[in-house]
Amino acid sequence: MKRRRTLNVAALLATATASSEWGEWGPPPPPPPPPQQQQPPPQYDPQQQGGYYGEQQPQYDQQQPQRPPGPPPPKPPAGPILARVSSVVSGAGVGCGIGKCITGNASPRFAAAGAVSCFLSCCIGGRFGDAALALGQTTVGAVKKSRALRDGRYPVFRQFKAGLGLVQREPWPPGAPNPWRYKRQSAIDPRFSMYEALGAALLTGGVGINFVPLPPLVPRSLCALGASLFFMSLVVVRDARGDAARCLAARVVASIRVMLAAASEQQLVSKTAQAWGLGAMRLGAVDKKLGVSRTMGRLFS
């Protein structure tokens, strides 16, 4: 009986010891966590944006837009108001040129139509507004860039005076007895090529004669051809008159290069093409809905 009680006590001790991993020699239990301090209730404050003292505003994860890799976009050469005014003036000039090519006269109606079109495009916005603003920014940018051509590299008036015999001749391009073999020695030397000068002479003579009043019976096309050939013949002459003609042709080429650079910076060609494409799509949709082309075809058939 006594032995049975001893076995029962040993079994109970073994069960109590197995209830924990270390038994009575294990580490002490961890201390209880400290009591949390209760924050005082927020008080209302009408001048604070949240409305209550101690109330934290929700913080949103605002990610800054990342700029695409590469050089930053160029700063526009004109502000919004100047760009719109320049767009209207440039539109009037483009309309005048289109009217000159169509009717042969610089009609003010085409100029007014071009100015009104650019003004309405700026007001509408979208692709049409982008194209009109790009035209205005290109004009202002070309004017600002053309100021760099006044540094004395293309002395047109000085060469014209020498051609008239008013001042002493200075061969142009400088440092080249033979203009066909001219090469730039440094960055400050003018850019010149006889092939570019001949092309500029052909263009200037043909376009310039269209703005000269001629008698009604005189064919303007023959006059333009004669003016182009005469200007090209002056470019190849090696005297004071040839210097003036080469300097003027090089100045025209430099001005065209400046305008192309300004148009490339403002993406004028791509924006104009997008505007024309959108306009063609809208006209096609209107024609498909109203059937204007079918009606005109029936009338003229």
GROMACS .gro file of C-alpha atoms in nm:
model
  301
    1MET     CA    1   0.000   0.000   0.000
    2LYS     CA    2   0.279   0.237   0.095
    3ARG     CA    3   0.464   0.141  -0.225
    4ARG     CA    4   0.158   0.219  -0.437
    5ARG     CA    5   0.129   0.568  -0.283
    6THR     CA    6   0.496   0.629  -0.353
    7LEU     CA    7   0.444   0.538  -0.721
    8ASN     CA    8   0.142   0.770  -0.749
    9VAL     CA    9   0.335   1.064  -0.602
   10ALA     CA   10   0.627   0.999  -0.842
   11ALA     CA   11   0.387   0.990  -1.139
   12LEU     CA   12   0.229   1.321  -1.037
   13LEU     CA   13   0.573   1.483  -1.000
   14ALA     CA   14   0.678   1.355  -1.343
   15THR     CA   15   0.358   1.494  -1.500
   16ALA     CA   16   0.413   1.838  -1.342
   17THR     CA   17   0.776   1.839  -1.452
   18ALA     CA   18   0.685   1.746  -1.816
   19SER     CA   19   0.433   2.029  -1.840
   20SER     CA   20   0.721   2.273  -1.901
   21GLU     CA   21   1.040   2.238  -2.106
   22TRP     CA   22   1.284   2.321  -1.823
   23GLY     CA   23   1.083   2.230  -1.520
   24GLU     CA   24   1.158   2.422  -1.205
   25TRP     CA   25   1.500   2.531  -1.336
   26GLY     CA   26   1.353   2.718  -1.641
   27PRO     CA   27   1.375   3.099  -1.697
   28PRO     CA   28   1.135   3.324  -1.512
   29PRO     CA   29   0.821   3.428  -1.696
   30PRO     CA   30   0.836   3.759  -1.890
   31PRO     CA   31   0.709   4.068  -1.710
   32PRO     CA   32   0.361   4.187  -1.801
   33PRO     CA   33   0.337   4.465  -2.063
   34PRO     CA   34   0.309   4.821  -1.931
   35PRO     CA   35  -0.037   4.971  -1.935
   36GLN     CA   36  -0.112   5.185  -2.240
   37GLN     CA   37  -0.160   5.553  -2.174
   38GLN     CA   38  -0.491   5.677  -2.297
   39GLN     CA   39  -0.471   5.992  -2.507
   40PRO     CA   40  -0.700   6.277  -2.406
   41PRO     CA   41  -0.999   6.329  -2.631
   42PRO     CA   42  -0.937   6.581  -2.910
   43GLN     CA   43  -1.071   6.931  -2.859
   44TYR     CA   44  -1.246   7.117  -3.132
   45ASP     CA   45  -1.058   7.405  -3.296
   46PRO     CA   46  -1.239   7.581  -3.585
   47GLN     CA   47  -0.917   7.754  -3.702
   48GLN     CA   48  -0.729   7.429  -3.751
   49GLN     CA   49  -0.769   7.244  -4.078
   50GLY     CA   50  -0.840   6.912  -3.908
   51GLY     CA   51  -1.101   7.060  -3.678
   52TYR     CA   52  -0.963   6.906  -3.351
   53TYR     CA   53  -0.646   6.935  -3.146
   54GLY     CA   54  -0.427   6.629  -3.160
   55GLU     CA   55  -0.603   6.482  -3.461
   56GLN     CA   56  -0.351   6.371  -3.724
   57GLN     CA   57  -0.429   6.431  -4.084
   58PRO     CA   58  -0.421   6.125  -4.307
   59GLN     CA   59  -0.099   6.114  -4.505
   60TYR     CA   60  -0.135   6.001  -4.860
   61ASP     CA   61   0.145   5.848  -5.056
   62GLN     CA   62   0.199   6.121  -5.310
   63GLN     CA   63   0.461   6.012  -5.558
   64GLN     CA   64   0.634   6.289  -5.749
   65PRO     CA   65   0.610   6.247  -6.126
   66GLN     CA   66   0.940   6.130  -6.261
   67ARG     CA   67   1.091   6.325  -6.551
   68PRO     CA   68   1.183   6.105  -6.847
   69PRO     CA   69   1.554   6.054  -6.898
   70GLY     CA   70   1.738   6.289  -7.128
   71PRO     CA   71   1.792   6.663  -7.150
   72PRO     CA   72   1.514   6.886  -7.014
   73PRO     CA   73   1.272   7.034  -7.268
   74PRO     CA   74   1.373   7.378  -7.399
   75LYS     CA   75   1.214   7.681  -7.245
   76PRO     CA   76   0.956   7.844  -7.474
   77PRO     CA   77   1.091   8.165  -7.626
   78ALA     CA   78   0.770   8.361  -7.559
   79GLY     CA   79   0.496   8.382  -7.300
   80PRO     CA   80   0.136   8.277  -7.364
   81ILE     CA   81   0.014   8.624  -7.466
   82LEU     CA   82   0.307   8.700  -7.697
   83ALA     CA   83   0.282   8.352  -7.847
   84ARG     CA   84  -0.086   8.406  -7.933
   85VAL     CA   85  -0.023   8.749  -8.084
   86SER     CA   86   0.266   8.610  -8.286
   87SER     CA   87   0.049   8.320  -8.397
   88VAL     CA   88  -0.219   8.557  -8.532
   89VAL     CA   89   0.040   8.770  -8.715
   90SER     CA   90   0.214   8.463  -8.855
   91GLY     CA   91  -0.121   8.320  -8.964
   92ALA     CA   92  -0.192   8.641  -9.153
   93GLY     CA   93   0.145   8.613  -9.326
   94VAL     CA   94   0.087   8.249  -9.417
   95GLY     CA   95  -0.258   8.331  -9.551
   96CYS     CA   96  -0.115   8.615  -9.756
   97GLY     CA   97   0.146   8.381  -9.904
   98ILE     CA   98  -0.115   8.116  -9.986
   99GLY     CA   99  -0.333   8.378 -10.153
  100LYS     CA  100  -0.033   8.499 -10.352
  101CYS     CA  101   0.034   8.148 -10.477
  102ILE     CA  102  -0.331   8.081 -10.566
  103THR     CA  103  -0.451   8.410 -10.713
  104GLY     CA  104  -0.121   8.581 -10.791
  105ASN     CA  105  -0.208   8.875 -10.566
  106ALA     CA  106  -0.153   8.931 -10.196
  107SER     CA  107  -0.521   8.960 -10.115
  108PRO     CA  108  -0.609   9.086  -9.765
  109ARG     CA  109  -0.895   8.835  -9.752
  110PHE     CA  110  -0.653   8.544  -9.732
  111ALA     CA  111  -0.451   8.728  -9.469
  112ALA     CA  112  -0.765   8.788  -9.262
  113ALA     CA  113  -0.868   8.423  -9.303
  114GLY     CA  114  -0.528   8.303  -9.180
  115ALA     CA  115  -0.532   8.539  -8.881
  116VAL     CA  116  -0.886   8.438  -8.781
  117SER     CA  117  -0.802   8.068  -8.818
  118CYS     CA  118  -0.503   8.097  -8.585
  119PHE     CA  119  -0.702   8.303  -8.335
  120LEU     CA  120  -0.987   8.050  -8.324
  121SER     CA  121  -0.739   7.763  -8.298
  122CYS     CA  122  -0.577   7.928  -7.995
  123CYS     CA  123  -0.920   7.969  -7.835
  124ILE     CA  124  -1.031   7.611  -7.909
  125GLY     CA  125  -0.713   7.445  -7.787
  126GLY     CA  126  -0.637   7.082  -7.842
  127ARG     CA  127  -0.430   6.983  -8.142
  128PHE     CA  128  -0.536   7.292  -8.335
  129GLY     CA  129  -0.431   7.516  -8.049
  130ASP     CA  130  -0.098   7.336  -8.015
  131ALA     CA  131  -0.025   7.387  -8.384
  132ALA     CA  132  -0.118   7.757  -8.371
  133LEU     CA  133   0.092   7.817  -8.058
  134ALA     CA  134   0.383   7.626  -8.213
  135LEU     CA  135   0.365   7.860  -8.512
  136GLY     CA  136   0.378   8.165  -8.286
  137GLN     CA  137   0.661   8.023  -8.075
  138THR     CA  138   0.855   7.936  -8.391
  139THR     CA  139   0.825   8.292  -8.521
  140VAL     CA  140   0.943   8.445  -8.193
  141GLY     CA  141   1.224   8.190  -8.159
  142ALA     CA  142   1.343   8.254  -8.516
  143VAL     CA  143   1.349   8.629  -8.455
  144LYS     CA  144   1.554   8.585  -8.138
  145LYS     CA  145   1.795   8.343  -8.303
  146SER     CA  146   1.841   8.571  -8.605
  147ARG     CA  147   1.997   8.833  -8.379
  148ALA     CA  148   2.307   8.617  -8.367
  149LEU     CA  149   2.352   8.679  -8.741
  150ARG     CA  150   2.427   9.044  -8.675
  151ASP     CA  151   2.772   8.974  -8.536
  152GLY     CA  152   2.949   9.085  -8.854
  153ARG     CA  153   2.993   8.745  -9.020
  154TYR     CA  154   2.753   8.841  -9.301
  155PRO     CA  155   2.813   9.215  -9.375
  156VAL     CA  156   2.554   9.247  -9.651
  157PHE     CA  157   2.531   9.629  -9.652
  158ARG     CA  158   2.910   9.663  -9.641
  159GLN     CA  159   2.945   9.436  -9.943
  160PHE     CA  160   2.671   9.622 -10.132
  161LYS     CA  161   2.856   9.949 -10.073
  162ALA     CA  162   3.171   9.787 -10.207
  163GLY     CA  163   2.977   9.663 -10.509
  164LEU     CA  164   2.863  10.019 -10.581
  165GLY     CA  165   3.220  10.145 -10.546
  166LEU     CA  166   3.152  10.352 -10.234
  167VAL     CA  167   3.404  10.168 -10.013
  168GLN     CA  168   3.706   9.949 -10.071
  169ARG     CA  169   3.643   9.588 -10.165
  170GLU     CA  170   3.684   9.313  -9.906
  171PRO     CA  171   3.671   8.965 -10.063
  172TRP     CA  172   3.397   8.744  -9.928
  173PRO     CA  173   3.407   8.477  -9.800
  174PRO     CA  174   3.711   8.601  -9.612
  175GLY     CA  175   4.045   8.430  -9.660
  176ALA     CA  176   3.940   8.238  -9.973
  177PRO     CA  177   4.055   8.363 -10.315
  178ASN     CA  178   3.854   8.080 -10.470
  179PRO     CA  179   3.505   8.065 -10.312
  180TRP     CA  180   3.452   7.711 -10.441
  181ARG     CA  181   3.728   7.586 -10.206
  182TYR     CA  182   3.628   7.779  -9.896
  183LYS     CA  183   3.661   7.596  -9.563
  184ARG     CA  184   3.589   7.719  -9.214
  185GLN     CA  185   3.902   7.753  -9.003
  186SER     CA  186   3.727   7.830  -8.671
  187ALA     CA  187   3.382   7.860  -8.518
  188ILE     CA  188   3.373   8.238  -8.570
  189ASP     CA  189   3.412   8.206  -8.948
  190PRO     CA  190   3.092   8.229  -9.154
  191ARG     CA  191   2.936   7.914  -9.293
  192PHE     CA  192   2.945   7.922  -9.671
  193SER     CA  193   2.906   7.677  -9.955
  194MET     CA  194   2.882   7.766 -10.322
  195TYR     CA  195   2.619   7.499 -10.380
  196GLU     CA  196   2.402   7.635 -10.102
  197ALA     CA  197   2.458   7.989 -10.232
  198LEU     CA  198   2.345   7.891 -10.582
  199GLY     CA  199   2.033   7.726 -10.441
  200ALA     CA  200   1.956   8.034 -10.231
  201ALA     CA  201   2.007   8.255 -10.538
  202LEU     CA  202   1.765   8.041 -10.738
  203LEU     CA  203   1.505   8.054 -10.460
  204THR     CA  204   1.547   8.425 -10.383
  205GLY     CA  205   1.531   8.532 -10.746
  206GLY     CA  206   1.222   8.321 -10.818
  207VAL     CA  207   1.030   8.422 -10.506
  208GLY     CA  208   1.138   8.784 -10.491
  209ILE     CA  209   1.013   8.867 -10.840
  210ASN     CA  210   0.659   8.768 -10.737
  211PHE     CA  211   0.644   9.067 -10.504
  212VAL     CA  212   0.750   9.313 -10.774
  213PRO     CA  213   0.465   9.484 -10.963
  214LEU     CA  214   0.481   9.400 -11.333
  215PRO     CA  215   0.272   9.509 -11.632
  216PRO     CA  216  -0.025   9.283 -11.708
  217LEU     CA  217   0.115   9.148 -12.036
  218VAL     CA  218   0.454   9.051 -11.894
  219PRO     CA  219   0.473   8.679 -11.804
  220ARG     CA  220   0.571   8.654 -11.441
  221SER     CA  221   0.716   8.302 -11.473
  222LEU     CA  222   0.972   8.414 -11.734
  223CYS     CA  223   1.065   8.712 -11.519
  224ALA     CA  224   1.118   8.482 -11.220
  225LEU     CA  225   1.338   8.251 -11.426
  226GLY     CA  226   1.541   8.544 -11.558
  227ALA     CA  227   1.586   8.690 -11.208
  228SER     CA  228   1.702   8.353 -11.072
  229LEU     CA  229   1.957   8.305 -11.352
  230PHE     CA  230   2.086   8.661 -11.312
  231PHE     CA  231   2.133   8.621 -10.937
  232MET     CA  232   2.309   8.286 -10.987
  233SER     CA  233   2.544   8.442 -11.242
  234LEU     CA  234   2.639   8.711 -10.991
  235VAL     CA  235   2.722   8.452 -10.726
  236VAL     CA  236   3.000   8.298 -10.934
  237VAL     CA  237   3.163   8.631 -11.029
  238ARG     CA  238   3.489   8.708 -10.846
  239ASP     CA  239   3.459   9.081 -10.793
  240ALA     CA  240   3.285   9.320 -10.558
  241ARG     CA  241   2.942   9.245 -10.704
  242GLY     CA  242   3.002   8.873 -10.664
  243ASP     CA  243   3.107   8.929 -10.303
  244ALA     CA  244   2.779   9.109 -10.234
  245ALA     CA  245   2.574   8.837 -10.405
  246ARG     CA  246   2.754   8.556 -10.218
  247CYS     CA  247   2.716   8.735  -9.886
  248LEU     CA  248   2.344   8.789  -9.945
  249ALA     CA  249   2.293   8.425 -10.050
  250ALA     CA  250   2.482   8.301  -9.743
  251ARG     CA  251   2.269   8.525  -9.523
  252VAL     CA  252   1.954   8.376  -9.675
  253VAL     CA  253   2.084   8.024  -9.612
  254ALA     CA  254   2.169   8.112  -9.250
  255SER     CA  255   1.821   8.259  -9.197
  256ILE     CA  256   1.657   7.945  -9.337
  257ARG     CA  257   1.875   7.733  -9.109
  258VAL     CA  258   1.766   7.943  -8.809
  259MET     CA  259   1.397   7.906  -8.896
  260LEU     CA  260   1.432   7.529  -8.937
  261ALA     CA  261   1.606   7.505  -8.599
  262ALA     CA  262   1.329   7.706  -8.430
  263ALA     CA  263   1.061   7.493  -8.596
  264SER     CA  264   1.238   7.174  -8.488
  265GLU     CA  265   1.252   7.291  -8.126
  266GLN     CA  266   0.878   7.359  -8.120
  267GLN     CA  267   0.787   7.046  -8.323
  268LEU     CA  268   0.594   7.260  -8.566
  269VAL     CA  269   0.577   7.002  -8.846
  270SER     CA  270   0.450   6.716  -8.630
  271LYS     CA  271   0.192   6.931  -8.449
  272THR     CA  272   0.065   7.077  -8.777
  273ALA     CA  273   0.038   6.729  -8.928
  274GLN     CA  274  -0.161   6.608  -8.627
  275ALA     CA  275  -0.397   6.906  -8.656
  276TRP     CA  276  -0.448   6.848  -9.029
  277GLY     CA  277  -0.508   6.477  -8.968
  278LEU     CA  278  -0.768   6.551  -8.701
  279GLY     CA  279  -0.937   6.804  -8.928
  280ALA     CA  280  -0.950   6.553  -9.214
  281MET     CA  281  -1.103   6.291  -8.985
  282ARG     CA  282  -1.373   6.530  -8.867
  283LEU     CA  283  -1.451   6.643  -9.221
  284GLY     CA  284  -1.475   6.280  -9.327
  285ALA     CA  285  -1.717   6.207  -9.043
  286VAL     CA  286  -1.933   6.506  -9.135
  287ASP     CA  287  -1.932   6.408  -9.502
  288LYS     CA  288  -2.024   6.051  -9.413
  289LYS     CA  289  -2.313   6.172  -9.200
  290LEU     CA  290  -2.451   6.438  -9.433
  291GLY     CA  291  -2.349   6.287  -9.769
  292VAL     CA  292  -2.209   6.610  -9.914
  293SER     CA  293  -1.973   6.439 -10.157
  294ARG     CA  294  -2.248   6.215 -10.293
  295THR     CA  295  -2.475   6.513 -10.343
  296MET     CA  296  -2.202   6.707 -10.525
  297GLY     CA  297  -2.128   6.403 -10.738
  298ARG     CA  298  -2.490   6.376 -10.842
  299LEU     CA  299  -2.507   6.743 -10.929
  300PHE     CA  300  -2.197   6.736 -11.150
  301SER     CA  301  -2.260   6.396 -11.306
   0.00000   0.00000   0.00000
